[in-house]
Structure formats: C-alpha cells, structure tokens
Amino acid sequence: MPSSQILIILIAILLIGVLILLIILNKKSKNIDALYKKNKILERSSEYSKDGLLVITQAKEIITFNDVAKQLFFLYNQELGKAVILKMSDGKMESINTLIKANKERLEHFKSFSVEATLLKKRTEIPVRILFEAYSVSKKSSEYDTIIIISDISQELMVTKHRHRDLLTNLPNQSQAMLDIGVFMNKMNTTNKKFGLVLLEIDHFSDIRAILGHISTDLLIGKIVESLKYFAREIDSSVYQMTRNNFLLLIPEITTEIEVKDIIKIIRNDLSNLLDNEVTNIDLTFSTGVSFFPLSGNGIDMLIDNTYKALAKAEEKGNGHIVIDYEMSLDKDKNHELKLFTQMNDALENNQFELYYQPYIDMNSGAIEGAEALIRWKHPDRGLISPIEFIPLAEKTGFIIELGKFVVEEAVKQQKKWELFDFHKLPIAINLSLREIESGDMVDFVAKLLNKYQINPALLNFEITENIGMVNAEVAKKEFIALKKLGVSLALDDFGTGYASFSYLRDFPLDILKIDLAFISNIIENEEHQKIVKAMVNLGHNFDLKVIAKGIEDKETHDLIQSYKCDMAQGYYFSKPLPVFEFQELIRKEL
Ligand code: C2E
Ligand code: MG
C-alpha cells in the first residue's frame, strides 16, 4: 500500500475520531444544559410546590409542566393557550401567548414580569397571579426559555377582602373607605369636582344595645345597612361601616349644603322607622357630620378628621343634629360676607336702603319725645335685611362712612320735610359708630348739611354706637366736642354692654344715656339686672344725663323701670320701628 494511501486513511481515522469526540462533547454539553434546566425547574418547582409550573421555549413549545399547571391549563395535548383565557383587570381577554408577546421586551430586559388576572375555565373563574421568568438556554446564546408560575390567589384575596370589610355586615370598612377616598381625591383633582362625606352615628347606641340585647342589635344594624345600601345605590354613592354604629356615605359630585342636607333628611327619615319605638320607647336618631372635598381638607386624614369633628359637634348638640364641617362653614361665611359687601355697594346706588323710625317716649307723661332712625336694607331677593347683619360688616370694611353719610342726610332731609309740612317737631336720633366719627369728615359733613337744609340742630341727636371696639378715644373725643358745638345732642348707646365704657361718660360731651336692651328684656325675672338698671339710671342722673331704657316690651317692665325714675323708654310696647309714612300716622294719632 502506498504511503500516500496510508496517510489518507490515518487522516480519515483522525477526522472520524475528532467527529466522534465532538459528538460526545456536544452531547455532554446538552446533557449539562438539560441538567441545569432540570435543576432550575426543580428548584423553582419546590419553591412553588402548590403552584402550577411550566416551561416553554421561544417557539412556544412546552418543555415540561407539573400537575397543578396541567389541571389549571388543561395541558393534555401539550398545546398551550387554546383552552386558557385570562381576564385582565381592565376587562381585556388575553392568552398566555399574547401576554408573553406583549411583554417580550420586559422579559428580555428585566428577565421577569408578573400579572394578576382571572383564569376563565369552563364554568369557573380562578383569580391567579402569573410570574414569567426568562432564563438562557445556554451561556453563549441569547436564546431563552420561559418558566411560567401560576398561583391561585383566591385565598389571598379573601383575606384582603376581609381586611377591608366589616365581619358582621360585609360592608366595606374604614380601611376600604380610606383607599376609596384617596382614589376619589385623585379623580376629582383632575376634574375639579367636589364630593361629600356624610358620617352617620346612631344616637344612644349603648342604651339601644342594652335594651335590645346583642342579637336584636345585630339585626337592627343589618337593617340599617340594607337601607343605607339601597340609598347608596339610588344616589350612586358608596357606603362604609366605620365602626359598629357609625356609617360613612361617600357622595360624588355634590356641590351645595342644601343638596346634602336633603339627602340626609331622606335617609334618616327612613332609618328612624326601623326601630319599633312603641316597644323600645327609644327614637332611633342619627347624629351626622358632613364634610366636603376639597373645602374641608384635601388630604385623606384631614378630610376624615374634619368629618369626625363635625360629627362630634353634632353629638354635642343632642339627638339627630347635622353639622357641616366648620372649615366649610367658615369659607361659606367668607363667601357670604364678600357677596354681601359687593351687594351693599350696589344697594346704596340702587336706593335699597331706607330709614325706619321708632319712637321713644317720656316715661312720666307718655308723650313721644323723639324717634330713632334705624336703617333697613330692602334687598331685591332676600327682602328686609336687619342692620344687625350688615352694619358690623360695613364697620369692618369702612363702608359705614359712606352709609353713615347717607343716613344722616336722609334724617336731615326728613326733618326738613316735617318742617315744611309743619309736622310735629321731633328730634331724630341717628346711630353713629365710632368708626364714622374717627376716620371720616363727619363733623364737616353734618355742618354742611345743617347749612344746606337750614334745620334746627337741636332736632338731631347722635347715638354713639360701637360694634368693633374702641378706635382712637382721643380723636373721637375731639370730634364729638366739635359735633356738639354744632348744636346737636349726643347719646351714649348700648350702655352696660359691648364696648361702651365708663370712660365715655367722662370724656364725651353727652346728653343722654341709653341702657342696653340686654338688661331690660328679662328684668322682671332677673334681680341682678334690676339692681344694675337701677344703678345705671342713678349713674346717668349723677352725670346730668337723661336716661333712656330700650327694649321695653310690656307694661310690667315699663312700670318697674318707671319706678327707677328712668326718664324715657323705647320698645315694642310702644311701637316697633316703622316706615316713615306709618310712623307719621302713629304720631298723628298719638299727639
Ligand atoms: P340700637 O341702636 O340699639 O337700636 C335699637 C334696636 O333695638 C333696633 O334694632 C330696634 O328694632 C330694637 N328694638 C327696639 N325696641 C325693641 C324691643 O322692645 N324688643 C326688641 N327685641 N328689640 C327692640 P335694629 O333696628 O335691628 O338695629 C340694630 C342696631 O343696628 C342698632 O341698635 C344700631 O346699633 C345699628 N344701626 C341701625 N341703624 C343704624 C345706622 O343708621 N347707623 C349705624 N351706625 N348703626 C345703625
Ligand atoms: Mg341706637
């Protein structure tokens, strides 16, 4: 055999040997990979012994699966995804394959992802959590298989559900309420809408429980819950059981107090009939605290806290009260004031202010001695508004200066008319707040009016009233002295209450002292007030002042005060404040 042939045979044998070696090595490596895979799967499998586990290739070929996965996924024919449909939380239906496809990047990049869904099998629905994990087929290639671990989470959900539900009534409880309120807040923040929280608590719950016993009490609570659930459905709201006798309604898109109060009234009316009060002798009433998002607070805790604060206030008031969270009411007051203030300015231009006149009489002769001019606001929507409502606001805002000038001019014009018509000469008392005298040019203004209308200054009496506390006593003193020099008289109003103090008696050039009606209205039954009024009459006389008692509503009070030698009296006993024509009629009859 030629040596070249031997060489070829040797090379061939060598090549075959290398090939065999390669085949052996490759097989070994495949075995190592398979072992690695198997171990990995076994490892995962023991980790998730109660869960379904299967492994699929990128070509969606099933490599292996355990019994649980087989049952869950109907893996009889090694085909995945046909019999299994997953309902996702957004309601979409997916298969395992579409899920893997949709999450391919996450899987490749992060090596795992998980979803929660409901597994729809023939007639059953199983809530599941599915974990997808990618692992490389070999160290060198980018190829990977996917381990899928399916966990049945029905038990877990039951536990969570119970954590968020009341055990007796199965209503969502406080922790669920907090979660839902948070969700609502986010929703409303983006839409700029408001929602209301209504917290109802059974009044005298422990008494009811003691009378009914715990079984009947549970039944009663059950009935309350059914009623509340019915209403909640009707008004598209949610209801929660915060504690055993405490229920929260979350009412979406509510805007006004009236709306919410109407809802509460309907609900409580219905609930109150649930207890047979002829048997128990107890009325079933509910104290109610209300808050609004975002006015009552735009954080969950603050909102809930303020609802509870409102409830506590409602309970303080007694059975069956409704209290709207104070923050909201403050805001409402601010809005109300702002509205009133804007309207007040317009009202002056639109002639909506009018003076009423209330006579005061001489206590000895019974003759009418004069009349107090009292302002009224004829509001186009609200009707007559009392000065008690708008004068303090006018003082606070400074509008009183403008308004005060209107009052003085009206009163002066009235005097002129009476003079021209030869009507009885009666002094008109005009209320003047310290604010007006201190900051304005009132003295000048009065002087000009007296000059313009040429009326007798003695027919004007200025009553010094003060609602907001002493302004600047020194300035006021100077102004009053100047005012007095014009020939008008001065009275100190509301003596004994508020801010009118003894120093005014000393500092201001007064003629009259008016005793506040707070001392007069209940004087018959209040011995303290009898002593005080008696002393005030004496004090006035000691300062050489005439004393008027205001607020006399009956003969008994009149007689008692007359016995103290009080000079004059004003009150409903003689006449209420009247519009000028009616007042003139009264004078015509009386004088
Ligand atoms: P005031 O100066 O003490 O006026 C007397 C108030 O007592 C009046 O209330 C009058 O209607 C009421 N009154 C009189 N007799 C009785 C009675 O027998 N029983 C009861 N319950 N009330 C009686 P009104 O008219 O609501 O005025 C309230 C206050 O508003 C006045 O109190 C005065 O401080 C202020 N006010 C009224 N008009 C003016 C004004 O033109 N300028 C200023 N600065 N204040 C005014
Ligand atoms: Mg007065």
XYZ file of C-alpha atoms and ligand atoms in Angstrom:
638
model
C 0.000 0.000 0.000
C 1.498 3.216 -0.988
C 2.347 5.560 1.850
C 0.030 8.260 0.493
C -2.959 5.967 0.874
C -1.925 5.099 4.465
C -1.744 8.839 5.201
C -5.236 9.443 3.843
C -6.612 6.537 5.901
C -4.886 7.912 9.026
C -6.279 11.406 8.399
C -9.751 9.968 7.851
C -9.481 7.941 11.089
C -8.342 11.098 12.860
C -11.212 13.107 11.454
C -13.703 10.422 12.411
C -12.190 10.378 15.910
C -12.446 14.152 16.192
C -16.048 13.970 14.947
C -16.903 11.290 17.448
C -15.231 13.344 20.160
C -17.192 16.410 19.113
C -20.428 14.457 19.111
C -19.622 13.106 22.559
C -18.678 16.529 23.836
C -21.791 18.151 22.347
C -23.979 15.516 23.882
C -22.312 16.072 27.192
C -22.853 19.797 26.947
C -26.512 19.268 26.006
C -26.845 16.968 28.961
C -25.284 19.629 31.167
C -27.771 22.245 29.841
C -30.675 19.870 30.326
C -29.451 19.113 33.802
C -29.099 22.777 34.503
C -32.635 23.349 33.213
C -33.988 20.445 35.151
C -32.330 21.583 38.334
C -33.557 25.067 37.817
C -37.078 23.847 37.228
C -36.866 21.545 40.196
C -35.588 24.390 42.283
C -38.472 26.621 41.173
C -40.873 23.764 41.480
C -40.016 23.110 45.096
C -40.197 26.809 45.745
C -43.722 26.912 44.337
C -44.945 23.439 45.252
C -48.603 24.462 45.325
C -48.383 26.429 42.134
C -48.606 25.490 38.544
C -45.283 25.469 36.742
C -44.465 25.010 33.093
C -41.584 25.826 30.843
C -41.942 26.885 27.249
C -39.442 27.683 24.557
C -39.382 30.792 22.492
C -41.149 28.772 19.833
C -43.970 28.277 22.378
C -43.195 24.603 22.679
C -43.929 23.185 26.102
C -40.864 21.549 27.573
C -42.281 20.483 30.869
C -45.107 21.146 33.323
C -46.251 19.940 36.726
C -49.629 18.536 37.787
C -51.042 21.796 39.067
C -50.264 23.517 35.765
C -51.771 20.593 33.943
C -55.030 20.987 35.819
C -55.142 24.731 35.568
C -54.240 24.902 31.920
C -55.827 21.699 30.589
C -52.460 20.559 29.372
C -53.494 17.306 27.818
C -52.141 17.782 24.378
C -49.023 19.806 25.087
C -50.649 22.798 23.475
C -50.786 25.955 25.438
C -53.135 28.809 25.320
C -56.019 27.343 23.445
C -58.179 26.284 26.353
C -56.920 29.002 28.668
C -58.235 32.536 28.639
C -57.181 35.174 31.102
C -59.404 38.092 32.005
C -57.207 41.041 32.890
C -58.098 43.751 35.438
C -59.062 46.122 32.620
C -61.504 43.506 31.348
C -59.438 42.527 28.312
C -59.116 38.858 27.413
C -55.612 37.510 26.847
C -53.931 34.176 26.330
C -50.544 33.189 27.799
C -49.000 33.554 24.370
C -50.332 37.037 23.738
C -49.187 38.077 27.182
C -45.646 36.862 26.516
C -45.661 38.571 23.158
C -46.882 41.859 24.611
C -44.262 41.743 27.374
C -41.359 40.467 25.270
C -39.152 43.464 25.973
C -39.762 43.353 29.717
C -38.945 39.684 29.743
C -35.729 40.108 27.778
C -34.610 43.150 29.614
C -35.713 42.532 33.191
C -35.857 38.735 32.956
C -39.273 38.575 34.606
C -42.726 40.125 34.905
C -45.965 39.218 36.624
C -49.671 39.826 36.080
C -52.829 39.316 38.087
C -55.818 38.044 36.194
C -58.804 35.785 36.348
C -58.352 32.455 34.747
C -61.504 31.505 32.910
C -62.071 27.810 32.770
C -65.231 26.252 31.509
C -67.502 27.168 34.374
C -65.132 28.523 36.949
C -63.168 31.691 37.426
C -59.935 31.497 39.359
C -58.046 34.607 40.401
C -54.394 33.975 39.621
C -51.037 35.672 39.762
C -48.725 34.590 36.932
C -44.992 35.044 37.086
C -42.985 34.830 33.872
C -39.229 34.282 34.164
C -36.761 34.091 31.300
C -33.632 32.001 31.575
C -30.938 31.444 28.985
C -30.834 28.153 27.230
C -27.036 28.258 27.201
C -24.448 30.632 28.441
C -23.405 31.595 24.942
C -26.682 32.076 23.079
C -29.299 34.748 23.603
C -31.982 32.125 23.306
C -34.110 31.672 26.377
C -36.978 29.598 27.684
C -39.767 30.934 29.844
C -40.722 29.490 33.189
C -44.326 30.259 33.973
C -45.510 30.002 37.552
C -49.248 30.296 38.142
C -50.525 30.872 41.674
C -54.157 30.596 42.675
C -54.742 33.714 44.808
C -58.402 33.248 45.743
C -57.489 32.616 49.378
C -55.215 35.612 49.499
C -57.935 37.835 48.043
C -60.450 36.539 50.554
C -58.135 37.558 53.373
C -57.566 41.022 51.893
C -61.246 41.389 51.255
C -61.963 40.598 54.897
C -59.352 43.090 55.948
C -61.414 45.694 54.082
C -64.864 44.516 55.114
C -66.912 44.503 58.252
C -67.196 40.950 59.537
C -70.828 41.264 60.622
C -72.381 43.177 57.741
C -69.816 42.606 54.997
C -69.905 46.341 54.231
C -66.578 47.834 53.163
C -64.929 49.134 56.302
C -62.814 52.123 57.304
C -59.622 50.905 55.620
C -61.515 50.433 52.363
C -63.091 53.879 52.824
C -59.627 55.442 53.146
C -58.471 53.705 49.974
C -61.558 54.764 48.044
C -61.407 58.347 49.279
C -57.820 58.514 48.036
C -58.872 57.256 44.620
C -61.762 59.743 44.544
C -59.498 62.615 45.503
C -57.194 61.906 42.609
C -60.116 61.646 40.258
C -61.706 64.886 41.489
C -58.397 66.735 41.473
C -58.157 66.187 37.760
C -61.779 67.100 37.095
C -62.143 69.930 39.634
C -65.246 68.369 41.092
C -66.368 68.071 44.715
C -67.606 65.165 46.750
C -69.237 64.926 50.141
C -68.668 62.666 53.124
C -71.633 62.025 55.392
C -70.927 60.292 58.674
C -73.987 58.943 60.467
C -73.862 57.677 64.022
C -76.677 56.013 65.932
C -77.522 58.162 68.962
C -77.530 56.415 72.346
C -76.204 53.228 70.839
C -75.249 51.666 74.167
C -78.762 52.247 75.544
C -80.287 50.693 72.439
C -77.948 47.752 72.735
C -78.767 47.321 76.423
C -82.489 47.317 75.725
C -82.463 45.151 72.606
C -79.687 42.710 73.520
C -76.898 41.901 71.116
C -78.824 39.627 68.745
C -81.565 42.164 68.038
C -78.973 44.918 67.870
C -77.127 42.983 65.179
C -80.397 42.550 63.330
C -81.080 46.269 63.616
C -77.631 47.090 62.268
C -78.286 44.680 59.426
C -81.486 46.562 58.583
C -79.715 49.912 58.749
C -77.036 48.600 56.421
C -79.615 47.302 53.944
C -81.367 50.691 53.954
C -78.105 52.565 53.510
C -77.037 50.252 50.714
C -80.331 50.884 48.962
C -79.901 54.672 49.220
C -76.281 54.497 48.225
C -77.321 52.701 45.045
C -80.077 55.234 44.391
C -77.746 58.190 44.600
C -74.767 56.448 43.068
C -72.753 56.603 46.284
C -70.710 54.197 48.368
C -71.401 53.251 51.948
C -68.877 52.072 54.541
C -69.099 50.786 58.065
C -66.536 52.749 60.019
C -67.327 51.267 63.435
C -70.219 49.194 64.681
C -72.655 52.115 64.954
C -71.018 54.513 62.569
C -71.588 54.653 58.802
C -69.984 56.743 56.114
C -71.512 57.722 52.802
C -69.254 58.941 50.047
C -71.418 61.060 47.773
C -69.813 62.003 44.479
C -70.245 65.307 42.712
C -72.106 67.137 45.417
C -71.948 70.902 45.464
C -74.229 72.508 47.994
C -75.106 72.105 51.639
C -78.781 72.097 50.782
C -78.337 69.193 48.411
C -76.555 67.137 51.035
C -78.973 68.084 53.808
C -81.896 66.981 51.656
C -80.248 63.625 51.053
C -79.527 63.178 54.757
C -83.093 64.035 55.702
C -84.500 61.396 53.355
C -82.082 58.757 54.597
C -82.630 59.483 58.263
C -86.387 59.574 57.874
C -86.296 56.080 56.522
C -83.847 54.810 59.113
C -85.837 56.215 62.002
C -88.667 53.803 61.208
C -86.521 50.737 61.620
C -86.944 50.569 65.355
C -90.373 49.965 66.794
C -90.241 52.749 69.328
C -93.519 51.690 70.882
C -91.778 48.559 72.058
C -88.400 50.056 72.911
C -89.517 53.525 73.911
C -86.461 54.845 72.062
C -86.438 57.025 68.976
C -83.829 55.907 66.519
C -81.958 59.093 65.647
C -78.634 59.720 63.977
C -76.123 62.483 64.612
C -74.494 63.463 61.361
C -71.189 65.101 60.472
C -70.595 66.287 56.936
C -67.507 67.394 55.078
C -66.727 68.289 51.516
C -63.696 67.692 49.369
C -61.714 69.854 48.831
C -63.143 72.577 51.106
C -62.866 70.544 54.290
C -59.350 69.353 53.515
C -57.553 67.956 50.533
C -55.740 65.125 52.278
C -57.444 61.871 53.295
C -56.644 62.198 57.002
C -57.656 65.816 57.248
C -60.916 65.163 55.451
C -61.812 62.195 57.646
C -60.727 64.055 60.796
C -62.870 67.039 59.928
C -65.844 64.787 59.249
C -65.397 63.284 62.712
C -65.049 66.758 64.228
C -68.322 67.758 62.589
C -69.929 64.581 63.963
C -68.633 65.346 67.461
C -70.206 68.797 67.245
C -73.483 67.296 66.044
C -73.468 64.919 69.017
C -72.756 67.782 71.380
C -75.919 69.474 70.167
C -78.048 66.464 71.075
C -80.017 63.895 69.145
C -80.312 63.933 65.399
C -78.329 67.054 64.536
C -76.446 67.662 61.316
C -73.209 69.653 61.429
C -71.345 70.642 58.318
C -67.602 70.779 58.812
C -66.584 74.117 60.289
C -63.895 74.805 57.703
C -66.517 74.787 55.051
C -68.835 76.998 57.075
C -66.037 79.478 57.600
C -65.449 79.544 53.945
C -69.119 79.911 53.369
C -69.222 82.840 55.809
C -66.351 84.442 53.955
C -68.159 83.994 50.678
C -71.336 85.258 52.222
C -69.589 88.363 53.563
C -67.913 89.011 50.267
C -71.196 88.732 48.430
C -72.956 90.955 50.949
C -70.200 93.526 50.748
C -70.362 93.728 46.951
C -74.137 93.968 47.046
C -74.016 96.619 49.762
C -72.147 98.989 47.480
C -74.690 98.488 44.723
C -77.559 98.802 47.170
C -76.607 102.373 48.013
C -76.634 103.373 44.344
C -79.880 101.498 43.748
C -81.711 103.148 46.643
C -82.252 99.906 48.506
C -81.589 101.481 51.914
C -84.411 103.086 53.853
C -84.831 104.599 57.291
C -87.433 103.275 59.703
C -88.402 105.283 62.761
C -89.017 104.025 66.285
C -90.432 106.468 68.832
C -89.146 106.907 72.359
C -91.458 108.287 74.987
C -91.307 110.285 78.158
C -91.962 107.838 80.989
C -93.880 110.332 83.081
C -96.138 111.939 80.514
C -96.185 109.110 77.956
C -95.571 111.688 75.238
C -93.439 110.849 72.226
C -90.142 112.641 72.725
C -88.343 111.665 69.567
C -87.591 108.871 67.133
C -84.601 106.732 66.433
C -83.752 106.346 62.736
C -82.948 102.713 62.062
C -81.638 101.641 58.713
C -83.196 98.838 56.706
C -81.888 97.197 53.537
C -84.636 96.263 51.106
C -82.799 93.504 49.320
C -84.351 92.574 45.957
C -84.075 88.808 46.635
C -83.912 88.496 50.381
C -86.423 91.121 51.444
C -85.694 93.274 54.511
C -82.224 92.689 55.927
C -81.621 93.698 59.526
C -78.785 96.117 60.301
C -77.523 93.523 62.773
C -76.406 91.539 59.718
C -74.792 94.255 57.636
C -73.734 97.099 59.977
C -70.847 95.123 61.551
C -69.616 94.256 58.047
C -69.985 97.885 56.988
C -67.929 98.904 60.017
C -65.295 96.275 59.335
C -64.919 97.287 55.712
C -65.177 101.042 56.204
C -68.320 101.199 54.088
C -70.055 102.574 57.185
C -68.578 106.003 56.420
C -70.434 106.241 53.132
C -73.541 104.570 54.525
C -73.482 106.797 57.624
C -73.481 109.927 55.467
C -76.497 108.612 53.593
C -78.328 108.043 56.914
C -77.505 111.496 58.240
C -78.582 113.190 55.023
C -81.824 111.180 54.902
C -82.604 112.120 58.506
C -81.821 115.806 57.866
C -83.987 115.789 54.738
C -86.792 114.165 56.751
C -86.562 116.908 59.343
C -86.766 119.484 56.579
C -89.868 117.805 55.131
C -91.528 117.739 58.547
C -90.678 121.382 58.950
C -92.083 122.250 55.541
C -95.267 120.261 56.188
C -95.499 121.750 59.610
C -95.320 118.343 61.225
C -94.583 117.894 64.904
C -91.077 118.867 65.863
C -89.465 115.629 66.954
C -85.745 115.047 67.356
C -84.364 112.245 65.251
C -81.715 110.043 66.843
C -79.069 108.852 64.414
C -76.748 105.969 65.180
C -73.139 106.881 64.628
C -70.389 104.376 65.074
C -67.046 105.489 66.462
C -65.511 104.407 63.186
C -67.520 107.061 61.399
C -66.576 109.842 63.721
C -62.919 108.892 63.947
C -61.927 108.347 60.369
C -64.305 110.478 58.386
C -65.157 114.066 57.898
C -68.494 113.550 59.599
C -68.454 116.787 61.610
C -67.799 118.781 58.470
C -70.423 116.840 56.622
C -73.071 117.489 59.314
C -72.138 121.168 59.386
C -72.598 121.431 55.636
C -75.958 119.644 55.778
C -77.211 121.916 58.548
C -76.172 124.832 56.441
C -77.683 123.433 53.256
C -81.078 122.393 54.698
C -81.253 125.026 57.382
C -82.780 122.809 60.065
C -82.631 123.265 63.795
C -79.560 121.260 65.014
C -81.345 120.554 68.287
C -83.595 118.230 66.270
C -80.651 115.909 65.664
C -79.351 113.524 68.266
C -76.334 111.330 67.581
C -76.204 107.950 69.326
C -72.690 106.735 69.753
C -72.693 103.019 68.959
C -69.724 100.777 68.841
C -69.575 97.286 67.493
C -65.921 96.724 66.830
C -64.244 98.099 69.934
C -62.660 101.404 70.753
C -60.955 103.067 67.841
C -58.989 106.121 68.946
C -60.599 107.653 72.005
C -58.618 110.874 71.767
C -59.627 111.551 68.166
C -63.225 110.537 68.919
C -63.353 112.883 71.901
C -62.197 115.848 69.811
C -64.693 115.082 67.072
C -67.604 114.720 69.491
C -66.802 118.024 71.084
C -66.770 119.596 67.611
C -70.024 117.857 66.698
C -71.683 119.016 69.892
C -70.635 122.567 69.098
C -72.858 122.402 66.005
C -75.830 122.377 68.378
C -76.800 118.717 68.122
C -77.198 116.443 71.142
C -75.264 113.276 71.932
C -76.328 109.951 73.451
C -74.242 107.043 74.605
C -75.891 103.910 73.184
C -75.739 100.327 74.421
C -74.559 101.368 77.838
C -73.555 98.447 80.018
C -72.678 96.051 77.227
C -70.190 95.740 74.429
C -67.503 98.328 74.292
C -69.257 101.384 75.720
C -67.308 102.082 78.888
C -67.364 104.353 81.891
C -64.612 106.488 80.417
C -67.009 107.559 77.661
C -69.225 109.095 80.349
C -66.322 111.191 81.494
C -64.771 112.010 78.106
C -67.658 112.658 75.744
C -69.967 115.690 75.996
C -73.094 113.585 76.420
C -76.756 114.456 76.940
C -78.397 111.043 77.016
C -77.539 107.578 78.284
C -79.271 104.609 76.640
C -79.414 101.422 78.662
C -78.910 98.359 76.527
C -81.861 96.118 75.906
C -79.968 93.090 77.203
C -80.634 94.365 80.753
C -84.238 95.232 80.086
C -85.671 92.300 78.193
C -85.547 89.846 81.135
C -85.510 92.307 84.015
C -88.687 91.049 85.643
C -87.187 87.659 86.472
C -83.578 88.823 86.837
C -82.856 90.527 90.142
C -79.243 91.250 89.166
C -80.452 93.206 86.163
C -82.922 95.088 88.338
C -80.031 96.249 90.529
C -77.853 97.112 87.531
C -80.554 99.108 85.747
C -81.402 100.996 88.932
C -77.698 101.835 89.386
C -77.326 102.883 85.750
C -80.273 105.261 85.984
C -78.657 106.847 89.061
C -75.272 106.951 87.389
C -76.733 108.758 84.357
C -78.500 111.236 86.583
C -75.281 111.833 88.518
C -73.644 112.808 85.211
C -76.606 115.094 84.477
C -77.803 112.896 81.666
C -81.284 111.854 80.649
C -81.646 108.075 80.699
C -83.489 106.002 78.098
C -84.275 102.325 78.618
C -84.720 100.469 75.353
C -86.314 97.140 74.662
C -89.447 97.573 76.784
C -91.978 95.102 75.524
C -94.678 95.069 78.186
C -96.414 97.132 80.819
C -94.846 95.271 83.743
C -91.340 96.135 82.535
C -92.418 99.684 81.799
C -93.809 100.113 85.320
C -90.777 98.596 87.002
C -88.357 100.827 85.109
C -90.527 103.846 85.655
C -90.215 103.132 89.392
C -86.425 103.602 88.994
C -87.104 107.160 87.764
C -85.829 106.391 84.273
C -86.627 109.357 82.026
C -87.502 107.818 78.697
C -88.390 104.474 77.185
C -88.262 102.834 73.769
C -89.580 99.447 72.797
C -92.151 97.295 71.089
C -94.538 98.077 73.948
C -94.983 101.474 72.347
C -94.089 100.761 68.746
C -91.785 98.791 66.537
C -89.574 100.713 64.085
C -91.880 101.849 61.281
C -91.513 103.122 57.712
C -91.839 106.904 57.675
C -95.463 107.030 56.492
C -96.631 104.620 59.168
C -94.582 106.470 61.738
C -96.261 109.753 60.739
C -99.659 108.064 61.065
C -98.751 106.930 64.567
C -97.678 110.425 65.560
C -100.850 111.941 64.151
C -102.947 109.557 66.237
C -100.891 109.870 69.410
C -100.203 113.577 69.603
P -79.746 100.112 68.504
O -79.195 101.451 68.227
O -79.623 99.587 69.874
O -81.230 100.092 68.021
C -82.238 99.525 68.746
C -82.513 98.173 68.265
O -83.369 97.509 69.169
C -83.240 98.202 66.939
O -82.842 97.073 66.199
C -84.678 98.021 67.357
O -85.502 97.491 66.355
C -84.525 97.091 68.514
N -85.641 97.199 69.477
C -86.275 98.308 69.854
N -87.222 98.024 70.759
C -87.185 96.694 70.958
C -87.944 95.797 71.791
O -88.848 96.154 72.534
N -87.590 94.474 71.723
C -86.608 94.047 70.904
N -86.332 92.735 70.887
N -85.892 94.862 70.104
C -86.195 96.177 70.135
P -82.357 97.243 64.734
O -83.211 98.221 64.025
O -82.263 95.873 64.200
O -80.952 97.898 64.870
C -79.924 97.168 65.385
C -78.705 98.005 65.544
O -78.158 98.366 64.274
C -78.952 99.311 66.206
O -79.059 99.055 67.548
C -77.741 100.099 65.803
O -76.652 99.747 66.632
C -77.466 99.574 64.407
N -77.980 100.541 63.450
C -79.225 100.655 62.959
N -79.271 101.678 62.073
C -78.031 102.216 62.025
C -77.436 103.330 61.331
O -78.077 104.042 60.570
N -76.107 103.581 61.552
C -75.374 102.831 62.406
N -74.106 103.139 62.581
N -75.896 101.783 63.092
C -77.208 101.501 62.907
Mg -79.290 103.235 68.751
